[in-house]
mmCIF file with all atom_site columns, C-alpha atoms in Angstrom:
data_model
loop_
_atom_site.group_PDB
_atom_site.id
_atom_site.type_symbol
_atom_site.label_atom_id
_atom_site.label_alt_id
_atom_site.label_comp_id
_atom_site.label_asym_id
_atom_site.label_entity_id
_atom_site.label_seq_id
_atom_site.pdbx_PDB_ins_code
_atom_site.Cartn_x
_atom_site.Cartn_y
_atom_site.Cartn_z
_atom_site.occupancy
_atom_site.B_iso_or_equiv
_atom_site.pdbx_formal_charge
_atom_site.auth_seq_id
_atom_site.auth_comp_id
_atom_site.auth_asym_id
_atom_site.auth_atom_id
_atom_site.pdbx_PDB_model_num
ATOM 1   C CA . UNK A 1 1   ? -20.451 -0.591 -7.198  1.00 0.00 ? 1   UNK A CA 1
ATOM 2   C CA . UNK A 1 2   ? -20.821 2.152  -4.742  1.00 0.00 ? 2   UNK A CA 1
ATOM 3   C CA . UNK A 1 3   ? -16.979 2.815  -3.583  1.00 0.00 ? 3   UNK A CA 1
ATOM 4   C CA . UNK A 1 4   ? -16.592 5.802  -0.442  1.00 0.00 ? 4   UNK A CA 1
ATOM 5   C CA . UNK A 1 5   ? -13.116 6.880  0.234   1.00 0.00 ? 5   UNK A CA 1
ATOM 6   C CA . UNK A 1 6   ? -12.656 8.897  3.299   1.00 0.00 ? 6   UNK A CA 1
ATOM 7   C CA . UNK A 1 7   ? -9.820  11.209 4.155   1.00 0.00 ? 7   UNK A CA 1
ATOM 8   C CA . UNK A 1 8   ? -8.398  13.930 6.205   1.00 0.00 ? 8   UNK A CA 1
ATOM 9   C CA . UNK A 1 9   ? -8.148  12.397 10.000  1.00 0.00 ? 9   UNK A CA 1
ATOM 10  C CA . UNK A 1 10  ? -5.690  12.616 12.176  1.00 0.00 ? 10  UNK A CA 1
ATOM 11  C CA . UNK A 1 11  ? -4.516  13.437 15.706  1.00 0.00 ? 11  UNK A CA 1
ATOM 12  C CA . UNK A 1 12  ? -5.418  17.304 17.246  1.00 0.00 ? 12  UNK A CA 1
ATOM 13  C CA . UNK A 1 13  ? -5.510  19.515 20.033  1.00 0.00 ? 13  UNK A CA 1
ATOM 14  C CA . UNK A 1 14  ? -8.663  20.444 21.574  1.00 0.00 ? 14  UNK A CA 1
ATOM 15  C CA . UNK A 1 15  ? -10.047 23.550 19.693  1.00 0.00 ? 15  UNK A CA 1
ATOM 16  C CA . UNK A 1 16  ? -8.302  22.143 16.408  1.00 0.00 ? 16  UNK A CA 1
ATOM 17  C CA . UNK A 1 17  ? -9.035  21.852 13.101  1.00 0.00 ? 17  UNK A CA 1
ATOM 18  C CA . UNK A 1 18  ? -9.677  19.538 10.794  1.00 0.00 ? 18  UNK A CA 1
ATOM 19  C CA . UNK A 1 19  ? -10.646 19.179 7.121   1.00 0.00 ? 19  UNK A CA 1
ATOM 20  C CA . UNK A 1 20  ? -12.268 15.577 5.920   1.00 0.00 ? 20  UNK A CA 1
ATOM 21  C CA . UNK A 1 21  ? -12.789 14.646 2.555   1.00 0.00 ? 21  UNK A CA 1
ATOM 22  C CA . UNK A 1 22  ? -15.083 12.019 0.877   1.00 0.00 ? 22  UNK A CA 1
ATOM 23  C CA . UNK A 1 23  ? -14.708 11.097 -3.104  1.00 0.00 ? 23  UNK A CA 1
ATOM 24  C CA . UNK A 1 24  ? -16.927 9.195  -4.428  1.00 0.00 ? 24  UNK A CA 1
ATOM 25  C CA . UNK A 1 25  ? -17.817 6.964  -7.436  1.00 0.00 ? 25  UNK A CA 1
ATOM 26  C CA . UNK A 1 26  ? -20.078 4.142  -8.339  1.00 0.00 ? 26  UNK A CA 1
ATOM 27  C CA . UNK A 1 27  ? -23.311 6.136  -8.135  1.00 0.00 ? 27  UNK A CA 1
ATOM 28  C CA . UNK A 1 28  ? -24.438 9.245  -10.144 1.00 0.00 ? 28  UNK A CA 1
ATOM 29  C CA . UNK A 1 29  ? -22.856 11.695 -7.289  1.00 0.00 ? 29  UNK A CA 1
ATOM 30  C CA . UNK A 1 30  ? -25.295 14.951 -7.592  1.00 0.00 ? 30  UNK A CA 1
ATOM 31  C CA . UNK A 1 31  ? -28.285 12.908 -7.339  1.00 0.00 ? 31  UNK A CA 1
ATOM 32  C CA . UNK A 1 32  ? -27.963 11.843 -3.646  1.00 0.00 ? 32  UNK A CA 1
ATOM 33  C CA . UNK A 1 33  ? -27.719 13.708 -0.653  1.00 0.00 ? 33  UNK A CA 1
ATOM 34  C CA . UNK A 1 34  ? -24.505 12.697 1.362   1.00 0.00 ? 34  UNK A CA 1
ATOM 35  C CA . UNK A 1 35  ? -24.061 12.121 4.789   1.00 0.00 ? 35  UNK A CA 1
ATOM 36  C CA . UNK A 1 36  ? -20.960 12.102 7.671   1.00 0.00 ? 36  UNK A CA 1
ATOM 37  C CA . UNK A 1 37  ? -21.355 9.429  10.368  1.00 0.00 ? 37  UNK A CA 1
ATOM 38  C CA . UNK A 1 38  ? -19.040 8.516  13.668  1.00 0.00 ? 38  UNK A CA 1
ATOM 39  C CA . UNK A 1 39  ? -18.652 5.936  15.516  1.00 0.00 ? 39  UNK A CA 1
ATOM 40  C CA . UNK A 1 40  ? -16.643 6.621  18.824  1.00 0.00 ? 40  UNK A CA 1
ATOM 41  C CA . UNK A 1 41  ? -15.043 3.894  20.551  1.00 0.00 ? 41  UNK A CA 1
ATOM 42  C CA . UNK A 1 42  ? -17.571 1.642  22.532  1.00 0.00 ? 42  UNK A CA 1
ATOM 43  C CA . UNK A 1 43  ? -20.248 4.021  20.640  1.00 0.00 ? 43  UNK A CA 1
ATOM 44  C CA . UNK A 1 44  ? -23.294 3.134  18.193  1.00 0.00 ? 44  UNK A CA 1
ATOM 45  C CA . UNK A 1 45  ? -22.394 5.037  14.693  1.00 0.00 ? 45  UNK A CA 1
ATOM 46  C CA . UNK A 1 46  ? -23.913 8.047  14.766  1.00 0.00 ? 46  UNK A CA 1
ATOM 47  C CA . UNK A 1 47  ? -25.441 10.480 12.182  1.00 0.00 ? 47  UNK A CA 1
ATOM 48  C CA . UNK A 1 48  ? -23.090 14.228 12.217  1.00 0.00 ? 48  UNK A CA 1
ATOM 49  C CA . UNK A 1 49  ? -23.988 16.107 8.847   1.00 0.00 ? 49  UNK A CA 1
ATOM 50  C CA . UNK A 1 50  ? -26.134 16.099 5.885   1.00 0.00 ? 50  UNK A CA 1
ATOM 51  C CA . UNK A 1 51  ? -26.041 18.270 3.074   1.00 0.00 ? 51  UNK A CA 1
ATOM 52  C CA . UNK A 1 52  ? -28.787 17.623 -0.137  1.00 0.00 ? 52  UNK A CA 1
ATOM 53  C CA . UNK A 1 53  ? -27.769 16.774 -3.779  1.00 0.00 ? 53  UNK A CA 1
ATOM 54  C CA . UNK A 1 54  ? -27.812 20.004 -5.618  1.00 0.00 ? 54  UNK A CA 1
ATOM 55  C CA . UNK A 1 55  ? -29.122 23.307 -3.463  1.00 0.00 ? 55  UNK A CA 1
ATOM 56  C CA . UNK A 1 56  ? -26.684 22.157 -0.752  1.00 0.00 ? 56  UNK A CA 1
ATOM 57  C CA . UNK A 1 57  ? -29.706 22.242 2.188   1.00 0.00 ? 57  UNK A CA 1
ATOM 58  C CA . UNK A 1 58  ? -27.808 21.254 5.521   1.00 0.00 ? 58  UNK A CA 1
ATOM 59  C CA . UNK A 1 59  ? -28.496 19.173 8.467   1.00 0.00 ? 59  UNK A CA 1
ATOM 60  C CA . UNK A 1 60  ? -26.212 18.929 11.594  1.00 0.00 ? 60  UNK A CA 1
ATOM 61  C CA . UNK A 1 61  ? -26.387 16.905 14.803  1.00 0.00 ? 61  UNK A CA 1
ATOM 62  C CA . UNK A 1 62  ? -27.009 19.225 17.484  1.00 0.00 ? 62  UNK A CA 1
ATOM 63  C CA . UNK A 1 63  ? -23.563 18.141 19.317  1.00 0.00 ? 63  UNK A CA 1
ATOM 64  C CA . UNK A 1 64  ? -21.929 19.542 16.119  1.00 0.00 ? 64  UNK A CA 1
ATOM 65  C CA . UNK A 1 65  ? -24.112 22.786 15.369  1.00 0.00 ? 65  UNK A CA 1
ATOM 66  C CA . UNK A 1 66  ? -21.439 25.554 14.808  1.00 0.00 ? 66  UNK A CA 1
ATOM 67  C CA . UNK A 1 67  ? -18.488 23.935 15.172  1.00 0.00 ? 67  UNK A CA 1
ATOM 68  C CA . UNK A 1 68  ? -18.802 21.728 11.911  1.00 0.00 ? 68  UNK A CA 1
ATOM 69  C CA . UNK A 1 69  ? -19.444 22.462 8.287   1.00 0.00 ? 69  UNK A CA 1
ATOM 70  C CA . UNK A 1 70  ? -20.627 20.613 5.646   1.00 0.00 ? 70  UNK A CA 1
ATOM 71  C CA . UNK A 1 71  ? -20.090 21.239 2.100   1.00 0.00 ? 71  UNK A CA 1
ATOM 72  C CA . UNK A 1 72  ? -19.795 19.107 -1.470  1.00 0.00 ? 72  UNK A CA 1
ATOM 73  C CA . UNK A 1 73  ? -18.521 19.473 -4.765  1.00 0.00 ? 73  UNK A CA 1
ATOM 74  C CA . UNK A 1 74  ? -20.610 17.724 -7.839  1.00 0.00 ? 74  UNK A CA 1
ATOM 75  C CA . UNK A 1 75  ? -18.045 17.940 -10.174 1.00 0.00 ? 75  UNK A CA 1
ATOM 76  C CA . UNK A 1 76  ? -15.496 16.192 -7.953  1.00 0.00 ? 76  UNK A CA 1
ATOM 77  C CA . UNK A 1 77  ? -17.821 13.817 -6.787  1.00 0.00 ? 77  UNK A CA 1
ATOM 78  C CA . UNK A 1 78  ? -16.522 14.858 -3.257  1.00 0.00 ? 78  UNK A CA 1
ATOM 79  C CA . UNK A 1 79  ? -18.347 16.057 0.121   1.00 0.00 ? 79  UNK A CA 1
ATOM 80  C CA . UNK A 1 80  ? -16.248 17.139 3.229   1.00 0.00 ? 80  UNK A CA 1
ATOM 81  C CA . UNK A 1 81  ? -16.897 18.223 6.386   1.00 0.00 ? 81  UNK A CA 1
ATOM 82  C CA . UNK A 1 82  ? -15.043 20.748 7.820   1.00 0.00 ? 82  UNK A CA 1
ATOM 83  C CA . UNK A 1 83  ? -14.633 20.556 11.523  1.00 0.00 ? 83  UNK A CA 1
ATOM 84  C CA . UNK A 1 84  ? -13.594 23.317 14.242  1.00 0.00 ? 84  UNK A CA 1
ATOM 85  C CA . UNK A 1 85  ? -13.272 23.908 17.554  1.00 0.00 ? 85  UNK A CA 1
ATOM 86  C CA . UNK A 1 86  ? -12.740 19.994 18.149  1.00 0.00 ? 86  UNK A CA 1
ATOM 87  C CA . UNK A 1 87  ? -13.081 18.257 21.737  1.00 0.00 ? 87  UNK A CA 1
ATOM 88  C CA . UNK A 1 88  ? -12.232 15.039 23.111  1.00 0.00 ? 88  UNK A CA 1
ATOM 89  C CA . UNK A 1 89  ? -15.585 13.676 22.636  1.00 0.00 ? 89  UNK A CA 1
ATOM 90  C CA . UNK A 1 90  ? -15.422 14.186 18.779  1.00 0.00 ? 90  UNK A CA 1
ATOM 91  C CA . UNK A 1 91  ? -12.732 11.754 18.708  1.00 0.00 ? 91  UNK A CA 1
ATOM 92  C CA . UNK A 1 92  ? -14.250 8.935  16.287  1.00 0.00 ? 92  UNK A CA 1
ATOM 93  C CA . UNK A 1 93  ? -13.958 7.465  13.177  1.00 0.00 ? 93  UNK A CA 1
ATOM 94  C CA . UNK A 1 94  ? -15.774 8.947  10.106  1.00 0.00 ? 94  UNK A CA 1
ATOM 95  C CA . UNK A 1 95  ? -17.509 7.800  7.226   1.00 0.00 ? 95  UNK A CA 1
ATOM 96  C CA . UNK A 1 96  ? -19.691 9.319  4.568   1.00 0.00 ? 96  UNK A CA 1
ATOM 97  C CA . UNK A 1 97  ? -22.242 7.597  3.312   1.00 0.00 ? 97  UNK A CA 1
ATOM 98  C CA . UNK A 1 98  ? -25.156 8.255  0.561   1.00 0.00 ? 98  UNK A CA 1
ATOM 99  C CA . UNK A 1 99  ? -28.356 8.722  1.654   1.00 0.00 ? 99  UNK A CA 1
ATOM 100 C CA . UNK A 1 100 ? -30.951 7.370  0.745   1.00 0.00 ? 100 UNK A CA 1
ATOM 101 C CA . UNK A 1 101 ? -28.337 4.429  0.503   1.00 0.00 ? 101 UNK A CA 1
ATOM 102 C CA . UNK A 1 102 ? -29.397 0.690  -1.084  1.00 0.00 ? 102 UNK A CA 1
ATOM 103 C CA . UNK A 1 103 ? -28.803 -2.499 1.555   1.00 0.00 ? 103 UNK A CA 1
ATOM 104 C CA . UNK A 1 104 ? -25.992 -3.484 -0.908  1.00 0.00 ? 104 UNK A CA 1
ATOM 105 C CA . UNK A 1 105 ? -23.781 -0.049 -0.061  1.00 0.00 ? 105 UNK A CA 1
ATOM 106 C CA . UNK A 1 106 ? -21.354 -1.042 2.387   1.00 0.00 ? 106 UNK A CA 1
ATOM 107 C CA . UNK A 1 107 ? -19.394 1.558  4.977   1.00 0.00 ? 107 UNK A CA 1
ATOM 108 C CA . UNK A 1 108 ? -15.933 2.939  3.552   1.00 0.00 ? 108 UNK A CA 1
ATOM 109 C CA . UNK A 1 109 ? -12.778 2.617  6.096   1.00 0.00 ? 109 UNK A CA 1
ATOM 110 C CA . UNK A 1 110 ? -13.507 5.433  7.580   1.00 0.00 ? 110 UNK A CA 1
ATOM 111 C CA . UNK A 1 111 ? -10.719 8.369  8.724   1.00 0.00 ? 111 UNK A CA 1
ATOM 112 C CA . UNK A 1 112 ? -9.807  8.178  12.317  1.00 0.00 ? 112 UNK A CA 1
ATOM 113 C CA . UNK A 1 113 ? -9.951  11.715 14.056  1.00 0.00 ? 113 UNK A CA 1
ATOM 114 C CA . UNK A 1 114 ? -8.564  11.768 17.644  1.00 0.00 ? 114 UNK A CA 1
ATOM 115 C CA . UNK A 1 115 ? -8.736  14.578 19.670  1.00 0.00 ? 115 UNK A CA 1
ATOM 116 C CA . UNK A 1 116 ? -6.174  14.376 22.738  1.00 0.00 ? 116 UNK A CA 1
ATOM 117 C CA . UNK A 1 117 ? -3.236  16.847 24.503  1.00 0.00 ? 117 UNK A CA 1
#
């Protein structure tokens, strides 16, 4: 059973920092590329970083380009997604997710990151 635990949210400034974290377990970790996803509020989920299983080959969202950074670790079972220069509109909650995922994965909790004054 595919289990995502997500971590690291909280409340910052804009132009904050912020450090999520993802472990892992259920799956055989270094064989799937993982994935960050928000959904703001009133928002569709959206698709914010991907980083492949083992020669670490990223994708970003162009909203995120340069601001965010995705990395994993195989031997933690662990991806996070490192996240600078925040603004309001980042505010969201975040989930990882393994891609290519099965129809029987379900969404973690998610971490709630809210960027406000």
């Amino acid at each position: 059973q595919v289990q995502l635990v997500e971590s690291g949210g909280g409340l910052v400034q804009p132009g904050g920092s912020l450090r999520l974290s993802c472990t892992a377990s259920g799956f055989v970790f270094s064989s799937y590329s993982m994935r960050w996803y928000r959904q703001g509020e009133g928002k569709e989920r959206e698709l914010v970083a991907q980083i492949s299983p083992t020669r670490n080959i990223t994708m970003y969202a162009y909203f995120v380009k340069g601001r965010f950074t995705i990395s994993r670790d195989n031997a933690k079972n662990k991806v996070d997604l490192q996240m600078n220069g925040l603004l309001f509109e980042d505010s969201a909650v975040y989930y990882c997710k393994r891609f290519p995922s099965d129809r029987s994965d379900s969404w973690g909790q998610g971490t709630q990151v809210t960027v406000s004054l």
